[in-house]
Amino acid sequence: MDTLGDSENAIKPRAFSSQVATLGGSENATKQTLTCRTARLVVQARMAPEPHDSSPRHDHVLILDFGSQVTQLIARRVRESGVYCEVWPFHHAPEERIRAFAPRGIILSGGPASVNEGESPRAPDVVFTLGVPVMGICYGQQTLAAQLGGLVEPSDHREFGRAFVEVTGECAITRGVWAKGAREQVWMSHGDRITALPPGFRSVASSEGAPFAVIADDARQFYGTMFHPEVVHTPHGAALLKNFTHGVCGCAGDWTMAGFRQEAVARIRALVGQGRVVCGLSGGVDSSVAAVLIHEAIGDQLTCIYVDHGLMRANESEQVVSTFRDRFNIKLIHRDASDLFLGQLSGVTDPEVKRKTIGRLFIEVFEEEQNKLGGADFLAQGTLYPDVIESVSATGGPSVTIKSHHNVGGLPAHMRMKLVEPLRDLFKDEVRALGRELGIPEEIVGRHPFPGPGLAIRIPGEVTREKADLLRRVDTVFLEEIRNAGLYDAIWQAFAVLLPVRTVGVMGDGRSYDQACALRAVTSTDGMTADVYPFNMEFLNRVAARIVNEVRGINRVTYDITSKPPGTIEWE
């Protein structure tokens, strides 16, 4: 049984402790890209991801997911070493699909089940008969052992968190990384353990709670680790994984963003042909990279539509228009619908109603502009690989909705456009790398996530143009000081919130009764979990002084020190 992480798992699949690892999907506050109802149905229908043609010229590895909260991190580590890989839920991996994918190796992820449970998941039999190397991690190791004739039992010494293993031998995955006789730190998360090895296996390392912490069958090239090599708290874990993918599987490690760019351009041209593509552009990382990549492939067959709801940060609308029209010469429709959005939000205080209002209006405005073009054959959207992986849980279980999606909504089904999703094989950091490869300015590629509803969810209570303007000024000062201090790239997301309260203050010789604001800055890699950024008091004092002195209408500044969980990153 693999039980790494707990609290966020009840909220959303694959959330896990940021102290262990952070990757993959997010609150999805990162995108204002369109997620049409038809598009979502198509994505869900094909999720059990069909074998992509994204890497036909490269070696690739298959990762079978048994529900671990850190499965995506295995994929990240493998890709970081230059090897293309895909994650499939174990129950969406029939033999014909696996054979068609032709992996150089297979990795079995961890998971929350126990192999001693009657209905616990198992690897497809073809995994062990295909003739390719196999590596099992935590639950993956346990089911590998059980399926091949070993014995797995509940442990009377469970291990969670940091642990140490004694290296008692050597095998292909430890060679050059661990020396026999060494004591190595790893990250454990198990309640079961192997008590009898399958025929052909030997022990390579042991811990206090796991006598077979690393096992190896060199003849068949089957290996297993009870610990998680993919997390940062296993210091040499990435090297162990690389030994498997490069040393055992023989992968060349030649999968790069430059190569992906060339192949993606060819795929887009083949898919679109002479058709017309429309793309909802927000200026965020995902939609921007998708738009530039598609434009490189098909030029003026692409038209981008930027719906300006009046709730962007200072000067962002101007930046979007100038960057994509002037720098990249992309056909762009800029619809200033701020009066419509702010008018419809008048008097609305419930955060869910605000989101739904913005989403509905976005659909209406986008459809109106799209119809003016005379229609289109394809809809482009910035779907990322975590979106594809997470559209179906590996265990098939439900998740609790804490709040509706931060994306601005979906296009109506009657639009019936085919999808162009050029980024659906990439993680967020890979999208940023592709953006740099395409020459997109760093202020867009490295931009902090920004929610689709914009400032509306950073203004608790009613949203007005005056409040939005006030918050923009506060936000500008905060981000400017972060950049001046050289901290922008060290922070996942930083922003200000306009609080729905007034406070008494002293300004000069007089009494003031103005609004308060809260500052928020967090570290993360995926937005699923987040820690507060530890600004020193000198920095916070400087920011607070500037805000109170320069932003008329604010007389009190607070700093939000809530982590996620228990809080969310955004306030609404």
Coordinates of C-alpha atoms in Angstrom, one line a residue:
M1 CA 0.0 0.0 0.0
D2 CA 1.3 3.4 -1.0
T3 CA -0.3 6.2 1.0
L4 CA 1.8 9.2 0.2
G5 CA -0.2 12.4 0.9
D6 CA -3.7 12.7 2.1
S7 CA -5.6 16.0 2.7
E8 CA -5.8 17.4 -0.8
N9 CA -6.6 14.0 -2.2
A10 CA -10.1 14.4 -1.0
I11 CA -10.4 17.6 -3.0
K12 CA -8.8 16.7 -6.4
P13 CA -7.0 13.7 -7.7
R14 CA -3.2 13.8 -7.6
A15 CA -2.8 16.7 -5.1
F16 CA 0.1 16.1 -2.8
S17 CA 2.4 17.7 -0.3
S18 CA 4.6 20.4 -1.7
Q19 CA 7.2 19.2 0.7
V20 CA 7.4 16.0 -1.3
A21 CA 7.0 17.3 -4.8
T22 CA 5.0 19.7 -6.8
L23 CA 4.1 19.4 -10.4
G24 CA 1.6 19.0 -13.1
G25 CA -1.9 20.5 -13.1
S26 CA -3.0 23.3 -10.9
E27 CA -6.1 25.2 -9.6
N28 CA -6.1 25.9 -13.3
A29 CA -6.0 29.5 -12.4
T30 CA -3.3 29.5 -15.0
K31 CA -5.6 29.6 -18.0
Q32 CA -8.1 31.8 -19.6
T33 CA -8.2 29.6 -22.6
L34 CA -11.4 28.3 -23.9
T35 CA -12.7 25.0 -22.6
C36 CA -15.7 24.3 -24.8
R37 CA -18.3 21.8 -23.8
T38 CA -17.7 19.8 -27.0
A39 CA -13.9 20.1 -26.4
R40 CA -14.2 18.8 -22.8
L41 CA -16.4 15.9 -24.0
V42 CA -13.8 15.0 -26.7
V43 CA -10.9 15.2 -24.2
Q44 CA -12.8 13.0 -21.7
A45 CA -13.8 10.5 -24.4
R46 CA -10.2 9.9 -25.5
M47 CA -8.8 9.9 -22.0
A48 CA -7.4 6.9 -21.5
P49 CA -4.9 8.7 -23.6
E50 CA -4.6 7.0 -26.9
P51 CA -1.1 6.5 -28.1
H52 CA 0.0 9.8 -29.5
D53 CA 2.0 10.4 -32.6
S54 CA 3.9 13.1 -30.8
S55 CA 7.2 11.4 -30.6
P56 CA 7.4 8.9 -33.5
R57 CA 11.1 9.5 -33.9
H58 CA 12.1 9.0 -30.3
D59 CA 12.3 6.3 -27.8
H60 CA 9.5 6.3 -25.3
V61 CA 8.6 4.9 -21.9
L62 CA 5.1 4.0 -20.6
I63 CA 4.1 4.8 -17.1
L64 CA 1.1 2.8 -15.7
D65 CA -0.7 4.8 -13.1
F66 CA -2.2 3.0 -10.0
G67 CA -3.4 6.2 -8.4
S68 CA -0.4 7.7 -6.7
Q69 CA -0.5 11.4 -6.0
V70 CA 3.0 11.7 -7.5
T71 CA 2.7 9.7 -10.7
Q72 CA 3.0 12.9 -12.7
L73 CA 6.4 13.5 -11.1
I74 CA 7.7 10.2 -12.4
A75 CA 6.8 11.5 -15.9
R76 CA 8.5 14.9 -15.2
R77 CA 11.7 13.2 -14.1
V78 CA 11.7 10.9 -17.1
R79 CA 11.1 13.8 -19.5
E80 CA 13.7 16.0 -17.8
S81 CA 16.3 13.3 -18.8
G82 CA 15.2 13.7 -22.5
V83 CA 13.0 10.7 -22.7
Y84 CA 9.4 11.0 -23.9
C85 CA 6.9 9.2 -21.8
E86 CA 3.1 8.9 -21.3
V87 CA 1.0 8.2 -18.3
W88 CA -2.0 5.8 -18.7
P89 CA -4.3 4.6 -16.0
F90 CA -3.7 0.9 -15.4
H91 CA -7.3 0.1 -16.3
H92 CA -7.0 1.8 -19.7
A93 CA -4.0 -0.2 -20.9
P94 CA -5.2 -3.2 -22.9
E95 CA -2.6 -5.4 -24.5
E96 CA -3.1 -4.2 -28.0
R97 CA -2.6 -0.5 -27.0
I98 CA 0.6 -1.3 -25.1
R99 CA 2.0 -3.3 -28.0
A100 CA 1.0 -0.5 -30.4
F101 CA 2.8 2.0 -28.3
A102 CA 5.9 -0.1 -28.4
P103 CA 7.6 1.3 -25.2
R104 CA 11.3 0.8 -24.5
G105 CA 10.4 0.2 -20.9
I106 CA 7.4 0.3 -18.5
I107 CA 7.2 2.0 -15.1
L108 CA 4.5 0.9 -12.6
S109 CA 3.6 3.8 -10.3
G110 CA 2.6 3.8 -6.6
G111 CA -1.0 3.9 -5.5
P112 CA -3.2 3.9 -2.4
A113 CA -4.4 0.3 -2.5
S114 CA -3.1 -2.8 -0.9
V115 CA -2.3 -5.8 -3.0
N116 CA -4.0 -7.9 -0.3
E117 CA -7.3 -6.4 -1.1
G118 CA -9.6 -8.5 -3.2
E119 CA -10.2 -5.9 -5.9
S120 CA -6.8 -4.2 -5.8
P121 CA -5.3 -3.1 -9.2
R122 CA -2.9 -5.3 -11.1
A123 CA -0.6 -4.7 -14.0
P124 CA -1.8 -6.2 -17.3
D125 CA -0.1 -9.5 -17.9
V126 CA 1.5 -8.2 -21.1
V127 CA 3.7 -6.0 -19.0
F128 CA 5.7 -9.0 -17.9
T129 CA 5.7 -10.9 -21.2
L130 CA 6.4 -8.0 -23.7
G131 CA 10.2 -8.5 -23.3
V132 CA 10.9 -4.9 -22.2
P133 CA 12.4 -3.7 -18.9
V134 CA 9.9 -3.0 -16.0
M135 CA 10.4 -0.9 -12.9
G136 CA 7.9 -0.9 -10.1
I137 CA 7.7 1.9 -7.5
C138 CA 6.1 1.4 -4.1
Y139 CA 2.7 -0.1 -4.9
G140 CA 4.1 -0.8 -8.3
Q141 CA 6.9 -2.9 -6.7
Q142 CA 4.4 -4.7 -4.6
T143 CA 2.1 -5.7 -7.4
L144 CA 5.1 -6.7 -9.5
A145 CA 6.3 -9.0 -6.7
A146 CA 2.8 -10.4 -6.0
Q147 CA 2.0 -11.1 -9.7
L148 CA 5.4 -12.8 -10.3
G149 CA 5.1 -15.2 -7.3
G150 CA 6.3 -13.2 -4.3
L151 CA 4.5 -12.5 -1.0
V152 CA 3.3 -9.1 0.2
E153 CA 2.0 -8.6 3.7
P154 CA 0.9 -5.8 6.0
S155 CA 3.9 -4.4 7.8
D156 CA 4.2 -4.0 11.6
H157 CA 6.7 -1.2 10.9
R158 CA 5.2 1.2 8.4
E159 CA 7.4 3.9 6.9
F160 CA 6.2 7.4 6.0
G161 CA 8.5 10.2 5.0
R162 CA 12.3 10.3 5.3
A163 CA 14.0 6.9 5.7
F164 CA 17.3 5.3 5.1
V165 CA 18.3 2.2 3.3
E166 CA 21.3 0.0 3.6
V167 CA 22.8 -0.8 0.2
T168 CA 23.6 -4.5 0.3
G169 CA 24.3 -5.1 -3.4
E170 CA 24.4 -3.7 -6.9
C171 CA 22.1 -3.8 -9.9
A172 CA 21.6 -1.9 -13.1
I173 CA 19.5 0.9 -11.6
T174 CA 21.9 1.6 -8.7
R175 CA 25.2 1.2 -10.6
G176 CA 27.2 4.4 -10.3
V177 CA 24.7 6.0 -8.0
W178 CA 24.8 4.0 -4.8
A179 CA 27.8 2.0 -3.6
K180 CA 27.5 -1.3 -1.8
G181 CA 27.7 -0.7 2.0
A182 CA 26.4 2.9 1.8
R183 CA 23.5 4.3 3.8
E184 CA 21.2 6.3 1.5
Q185 CA 18.3 8.7 2.3
V186 CA 15.0 7.9 0.5
W187 CA 11.3 8.9 0.8
M188 CA 9.0 6.1 1.9
S189 CA 5.2 5.9 2.1
H190 CA 4.1 2.3 2.6
G191 CA 2.0 0.2 5.0
D192 CA 2.7 -3.2 3.2
R193 CA 6.0 -4.8 2.5
I194 CA 7.4 -7.7 0.5
T195 CA 8.2 -10.7 2.8
A196 CA 9.1 -13.2 0.1
L197 CA 10.8 -12.5 -3.2
P198 CA 9.5 -13.9 -6.5
P199 CA 11.7 -16.5 -8.2
G200 CA 14.7 -14.9 -10.0
F201 CA 14.8 -11.7 -7.8
R202 CA 17.4 -10.7 -5.3
S203 CA 17.6 -7.9 -2.7
V204 CA 19.8 -4.9 -3.4
A205 CA 18.9 -2.6 -0.4
S206 CA 16.8 -2.8 2.8
S207 CA 15.4 -0.4 5.3
E208 CA 14.1 -0.9 8.9
G209 CA 10.6 -1.4 7.6
A210 CA 11.3 -2.9 4.2
P211 CA 13.7 -5.8 4.0
F212 CA 13.4 -5.6 0.2
A213 CA 13.6 -1.9 -0.4
V214 CA 15.3 -2.5 -3.8
I215 CA 14.8 -5.7 -5.7
A216 CA 16.3 -6.8 -9.0
D217 CA 16.0 -9.6 -11.6
D218 CA 18.7 -8.7 -14.0
A219 CA 18.0 -11.5 -16.4
R220 CA 14.5 -10.2 -17.2
Q221 CA 15.5 -6.6 -16.4
F222 CA 12.7 -6.3 -13.8
Y223 CA 13.4 -3.9 -10.9
G224 CA 11.5 -2.5 -7.9
T225 CA 11.9 0.2 -5.2
M226 CA 9.8 0.4 -2.1
F227 CA 10.6 4.1 -1.9
H228 CA 9.7 7.0 -4.3
P229 CA 12.7 7.9 -6.4
E230 CA 10.7 10.6 -8.2
V231 CA 10.4 12.9 -5.2
V232 CA 13.0 15.5 -4.2
H233 CA 13.5 13.9 -0.8
T234 CA 15.2 10.9 -2.4
P235 CA 18.4 12.8 -3.2
H236 CA 19.6 10.5 -6.0
G237 CA 16.2 9.3 -7.2
A238 CA 16.4 11.1 -10.6
A239 CA 19.7 9.3 -11.2
L240 CA 18.2 5.9 -10.4
L241 CA 15.3 6.6 -12.8
K242 CA 17.8 7.7 -15.5
N243 CA 19.8 4.5 -15.0
F244 CA 16.6 2.6 -15.8
T245 CA 15.5 4.7 -18.8
H246 CA 18.9 5.2 -20.3
G247 CA 21.0 2.4 -19.0
V248 CA 18.5 -0.5 -18.9
C249 CA 16.0 0.6 -21.5
G250 CA 18.6 2.0 -23.8
C251 CA 16.8 5.3 -24.5
A252 CA 18.9 7.9 -26.3
G253 CA 17.5 10.9 -24.3
D254 CA 17.0 13.0 -27.5
W255 CA 13.5 14.4 -26.9
T256 CA 13.9 18.2 -26.8
M257 CA 11.6 21.2 -27.2
A258 CA 13.3 22.1 -30.5
G259 CA 12.4 18.6 -31.9
F260 CA 8.9 18.9 -30.4
R261 CA 8.4 22.2 -32.2
Q262 CA 9.3 20.8 -35.6
E263 CA 7.1 17.7 -35.1
A264 CA 4.2 19.8 -33.8
V265 CA 4.3 22.2 -36.7
A266 CA 4.1 19.2 -39.1
R267 CA 1.2 17.6 -37.2
I268 CA -0.8 20.9 -37.1
R269 CA -0.4 21.3 -40.9
A270 CA -1.5 17.8 -41.5
L271 CA -4.5 18.1 -39.2
V272 CA -5.7 21.5 -40.4
G273 CA -5.0 21.3 -44.0
Q274 CA -6.6 24.4 -45.6
G275 CA -9.1 24.8 -42.7
R276 CA -9.5 27.9 -40.6
V277 CA -8.6 27.9 -36.9
V278 CA -9.9 30.2 -34.1
C279 CA -8.1 30.6 -30.8
G280 CA -9.2 32.3 -27.6
L281 CA -6.2 34.3 -26.5
S282 CA -5.7 35.5 -23.0
G283 CA -2.1 36.5 -22.9
G284 CA -1.4 33.7 -20.5
V285 CA 1.3 31.2 -21.0
D286 CA -0.7 28.3 -22.4
S287 CA -2.9 30.2 -24.9
S288 CA 0.0 32.3 -26.0
V289 CA 2.3 29.4 -26.8
A290 CA -0.5 27.5 -28.5
A291 CA -1.3 30.5 -30.7
V292 CA 2.3 31.2 -31.7
L293 CA 3.0 27.6 -32.5
I294 CA -0.2 27.2 -34.6
H295 CA 0.6 30.5 -36.4
E296 CA 4.1 29.1 -37.3
A297 CA 2.4 26.1 -38.8
I298 CA -0.5 27.7 -40.8
G299 CA 0.0 31.5 -40.8
D300 CA -3.1 33.5 -41.6
Q301 CA -5.4 30.5 -41.4
L302 CA -5.4 31.3 -37.6
T303 CA -7.4 34.1 -36.1
C304 CA -7.1 34.8 -32.3
I305 CA -9.9 36.4 -30.4
Y306 CA -9.1 38.4 -27.2
V307 CA -12.1 39.1 -25.1
D308 CA -11.2 41.9 -22.7
H309 CA -13.5 41.7 -19.7
G310 CA -12.0 44.7 -18.0
L311 CA -10.6 42.7 -15.2
M312 CA -7.0 42.2 -16.3
R313 CA -4.0 43.6 -14.5
A314 CA -2.6 47.0 -15.4
N315 CA -1.5 47.4 -19.1
E316 CA -2.0 43.6 -19.8
S317 CA -4.6 44.2 -22.6
E318 CA -2.3 46.6 -24.4
Q319 CA 0.6 44.1 -24.0
V320 CA -1.4 41.2 -25.5
V321 CA -2.5 43.3 -28.5
S322 CA 0.9 44.7 -29.2
T323 CA 2.8 41.4 -28.8
F324 CA 0.6 39.3 -31.0
R325 CA -0.3 41.9 -33.6
D326 CA 3.0 43.7 -33.9
R327 CA 5.6 41.2 -32.9
F328 CA 4.1 38.0 -34.3
N329 CA 1.8 39.5 -37.0
I330 CA -1.0 37.2 -35.9
K331 CA -4.6 38.1 -36.9
L332 CA -6.1 39.3 -33.7
I333 CA -9.6 40.5 -32.8
H334 CA -9.6 42.6 -29.7
R335 CA -13.1 43.0 -28.3
D336 CA -13.3 45.4 -25.4
A337 CA -16.4 44.1 -23.5
S338 CA -15.5 45.7 -20.2
D339 CA -18.8 47.7 -20.0
L340 CA -20.8 44.5 -20.6
F341 CA -19.0 42.4 -18.0
L342 CA -18.9 45.1 -15.3
G343 CA -22.5 46.0 -15.9
Q344 CA -23.6 42.4 -15.5
L345 CA -21.5 42.0 -12.4
S346 CA -23.2 45.0 -10.7
G347 CA -24.7 44.0 -7.4
V348 CA -23.3 40.4 -7.6
T349 CA -21.5 39.3 -4.5
D350 CA -21.6 35.5 -4.5
P351 CA -18.2 34.2 -5.9
E352 CA -19.8 31.3 -7.8
V353 CA -22.3 33.6 -9.4
K354 CA -19.5 35.9 -10.4
R355 CA -17.6 33.1 -12.1
K356 CA -20.6 31.8 -13.9
T357 CA -21.6 35.3 -15.1
I358 CA -18.1 35.9 -16.5
G359 CA -18.0 32.5 -18.1
R360 CA -21.5 32.9 -19.7
L361 CA -20.6 36.4 -21.1
F362 CA -17.3 35.2 -22.3
I363 CA -19.0 32.4 -24.3
E364 CA -21.5 34.9 -25.8
V365 CA -18.9 37.5 -26.8
F366 CA -16.5 34.9 -28.2
E367 CA -19.3 33.3 -30.2
E368 CA -20.5 36.7 -31.5
E369 CA -17.0 37.5 -32.8
Q370 CA -16.5 34.0 -34.2
N371 CA -19.7 34.3 -36.1
K372 CA -18.5 37.6 -37.6
L373 CA -15.6 35.7 -39.2
G374 CA -18.1 33.4 -40.9
G375 CA -17.3 30.4 -38.8
A376 CA -14.2 28.3 -38.4
D377 CA -13.3 24.6 -38.8
F378 CA -11.1 24.2 -35.8
L379 CA -11.0 25.5 -32.2
A380 CA -7.5 25.8 -30.7
Q381 CA -7.1 25.5 -26.9
G382 CA -4.2 25.2 -24.6
T383 CA -5.0 21.8 -23.0
L384 CA -1.9 20.6 -21.2
Y385 CA -0.9 17.0 -20.3
P386 CA -2.0 17.2 -16.6
D387 CA -5.5 18.2 -18.0
V388 CA -5.5 15.0 -20.1
I389 CA -4.2 12.8 -17.3
E390 CA -6.6 14.2 -14.7
S391 CA -9.7 14.1 -16.8
V392 CA -10.1 10.5 -15.5
S393 CA -8.8 9.3 -12.1
A394 CA -6.6 6.2 -12.2
T395 CA -8.9 4.7 -9.6
G396 CA -12.1 6.0 -11.2
G397 CA -13.2 7.6 -8.0
P398 CA -15.0 11.0 -7.7
S399 CA -13.5 14.1 -6.4
V400 CA -15.1 16.9 -4.3
T401 CA -15.7 20.2 -6.0
I402 CA -14.5 23.0 -3.8
K403 CA -15.2 25.7 -6.3
S404 CA -15.9 25.8 -10.0
H405 CA -13.1 25.9 -12.5
H406 CA -11.2 29.1 -12.9
N407 CA -11.3 28.9 -16.6
V408 CA -13.9 31.2 -18.1
G409 CA -16.2 28.6 -19.3
G410 CA -17.1 26.6 -22.4
L411 CA -18.3 27.2 -25.9
P412 CA -21.8 25.9 -26.7
A413 CA -22.0 22.4 -28.3
H414 CA -23.6 23.7 -31.5
M415 CA -20.4 25.4 -32.6
R416 CA -19.1 21.9 -33.6
M417 CA -15.6 22.7 -34.3
K418 CA -12.8 20.1 -34.3
L419 CA -10.0 20.6 -31.8
V420 CA -6.4 21.7 -32.2
E421 CA -4.6 21.0 -29.0
P422 CA -0.9 21.3 -29.8
L423 CA 0.2 21.3 -26.1
R424 CA -1.7 18.4 -24.8
D425 CA 1.5 16.3 -24.5
L426 CA 3.3 18.9 -22.4
F427 CA 3.7 19.8 -18.7
K428 CA 3.6 23.5 -17.7
D429 CA 7.4 23.8 -17.5
E430 CA 7.7 22.2 -20.9
V431 CA 5.2 24.8 -22.3
R432 CA 7.4 27.6 -20.9
A433 CA 10.5 26.0 -22.5
L434 CA 8.6 25.7 -25.9
G435 CA 7.6 29.4 -25.6
R436 CA 11.2 30.4 -25.2
E437 CA 12.1 28.2 -28.2
L438 CA 9.4 30.1 -30.2
G439 CA 10.8 33.5 -29.1
I440 CA 7.8 34.6 -27.0
P441 CA 8.8 37.4 -24.6
E442 CA 9.8 36.4 -21.1
E443 CA 7.2 38.7 -19.6
I444 CA 4.6 36.3 -21.1
V445 CA 6.4 33.0 -20.9
G446 CA 7.5 33.5 -17.3
R447 CA 4.3 35.2 -16.2
H448 CA 2.6 34.2 -12.9
P449 CA -0.7 32.3 -13.3
F450 CA -3.7 34.5 -13.6
P451 CA -7.3 33.4 -13.2
G452 CA -9.8 33.4 -16.0
P453 CA -12.3 35.6 -14.1
G454 CA -9.4 38.0 -13.5
L455 CA -9.6 40.5 -10.7
A456 CA -13.2 39.6 -10.0
I457 CA -12.2 36.8 -7.7
R458 CA -9.6 39.1 -6.0
I459 CA -12.4 41.6 -5.0
P460 CA -14.6 39.8 -2.5
G461 CA -18.1 41.2 -2.7
E462 CA -19.4 43.4 -5.5
V463 CA -17.1 44.1 -8.4
T464 CA -17.0 47.7 -9.8
R465 CA -14.7 49.5 -12.2
E466 CA -13.5 51.7 -9.4
K467 CA -12.6 48.8 -7.2
A468 CA -10.8 47.1 -10.1
D469 CA -8.8 50.3 -10.8
L470 CA -7.9 50.6 -7.1
L471 CA -6.8 46.9 -7.0
R472 CA -4.7 47.3 -10.2
R473 CA -2.7 50.1 -8.6
V474 CA -2.0 48.1 -5.5
D475 CA -1.1 45.0 -7.5
T476 CA 1.3 47.1 -9.7
V477 CA 3.2 48.3 -6.7
F478 CA 3.5 44.8 -5.1
L479 CA 4.7 43.2 -8.3
E480 CA 7.1 46.0 -9.1
E481 CA 8.8 45.6 -5.7
I482 CA 9.0 41.9 -6.1
R483 CA 10.7 42.4 -9.5
N484 CA 13.0 45.0 -8.0
A485 CA 14.1 42.6 -5.3
G486 CA 14.8 39.9 -7.9
L487 CA 12.2 37.6 -6.5
Y488 CA 9.6 37.2 -9.3
D489 CA 10.9 33.9 -10.7
A490 CA 11.2 32.4 -7.2
I491 CA 7.5 32.9 -6.6
W492 CA 4.7 30.8 -8.2
Q493 CA 2.0 33.5 -7.8
A494 CA 1.9 36.9 -6.2
F495 CA -1.1 39.3 -6.2
A496 CA -3.1 41.7 -4.1
V497 CA -6.7 41.3 -2.8
L498 CA -9.0 44.2 -2.2
L499 CA -10.8 43.5 1.1
P500 CA -14.5 44.4 1.6
V501 CA -13.8 46.3 4.8
R502 CA -12.9 49.9 5.7
T503 CA -10.5 50.7 8.5
V504 CA -9.6 53.8 10.5
G505 CA -6.2 55.3 9.9
V506 CA -4.1 58.4 10.4
M507 CA -2.9 60.2 7.3
G508 CA -0.9 63.3 8.1
D509 CA -2.8 65.1 10.8
G510 CA -6.2 63.8 9.8
R511 CA -8.3 60.7 10.3
S512 CA -8.8 58.4 7.3
Y513 CA -11.4 55.7 6.8
D514 CA -10.3 53.8 3.7
Q515 CA -10.1 50.3 2.5
A516 CA -7.7 47.5 3.4
C517 CA -5.8 45.2 1.1
A518 CA -4.1 41.8 1.5
L519 CA -1.0 40.7 -0.3
R520 CA -0.5 37.0 -1.3
A521 CA 2.6 35.3 -2.5
V522 CA 3.2 31.5 -2.7
T523 CA 5.7 29.0 -3.9
S524 CA 4.6 26.0 -5.8
T525 CA 5.2 24.2 -9.1
D526 CA 1.7 23.1 -9.9
G527 CA -0.7 25.1 -7.8
M528 CA -2.1 22.0 -6.2
T529 CA -0.3 22.7 -3.0
A530 CA 1.5 25.9 -2.0
D531 CA 3.6 27.4 0.7
V532 CA 3.7 31.1 1.7
Y533 CA 6.7 33.0 0.4
P534 CA 8.8 34.1 3.4
F535 CA 9.3 37.8 2.7
N536 CA 11.5 39.5 5.3
M537 CA 9.9 42.3 7.3
E538 CA 12.0 45.0 5.6
F539 CA 10.5 44.0 2.2
L540 CA 6.9 44.0 3.6
N541 CA 7.4 47.3 5.3
R542 CA 8.6 48.8 2.1
V543 CA 5.7 47.5 0.1
A544 CA 3.2 48.6 2.7
A545 CA 4.6 52.1 2.9
R546 CA 4.5 52.5 -0.9
I547 CA 0.9 51.2 -1.2
V548 CA -0.4 53.5 1.6
N549 CA 1.5 56.5 0.3
E550 CA 0.9 56.0 -3.5
V551 CA -2.5 54.4 -3.7
R552 CA -5.2 56.8 -2.6
G553 CA -8.0 54.9 -0.9
I554 CA -5.9 52.3 0.9
N555 CA -4.8 52.8 4.5
R556 CA -4.0 49.3 5.7
V557 CA -2.0 46.4 4.3
T558 CA -2.0 42.8 5.5
Y559 CA 0.0 39.7 4.3
D560 CA -1.8 36.4 3.9
I561 CA 0.3 33.6 5.5
T562 CA -2.1 30.8 4.8
S563 CA -0.7 27.7 3.0
K564 CA -2.7 25.5 0.6
P565 CA -4.1 23.4 2.1
P566 CA -6.0 24.5 4.2
G567 CA -6.6 27.6 2.1
T568 CA -6.7 28.0 -1.7
I569 CA -4.3 30.2 -3.5
E570 CA -7.0 32.6 -4.8
W571 CA -9.4 34.1 -2.2
E572 CA -12.6 33.3 -4.1

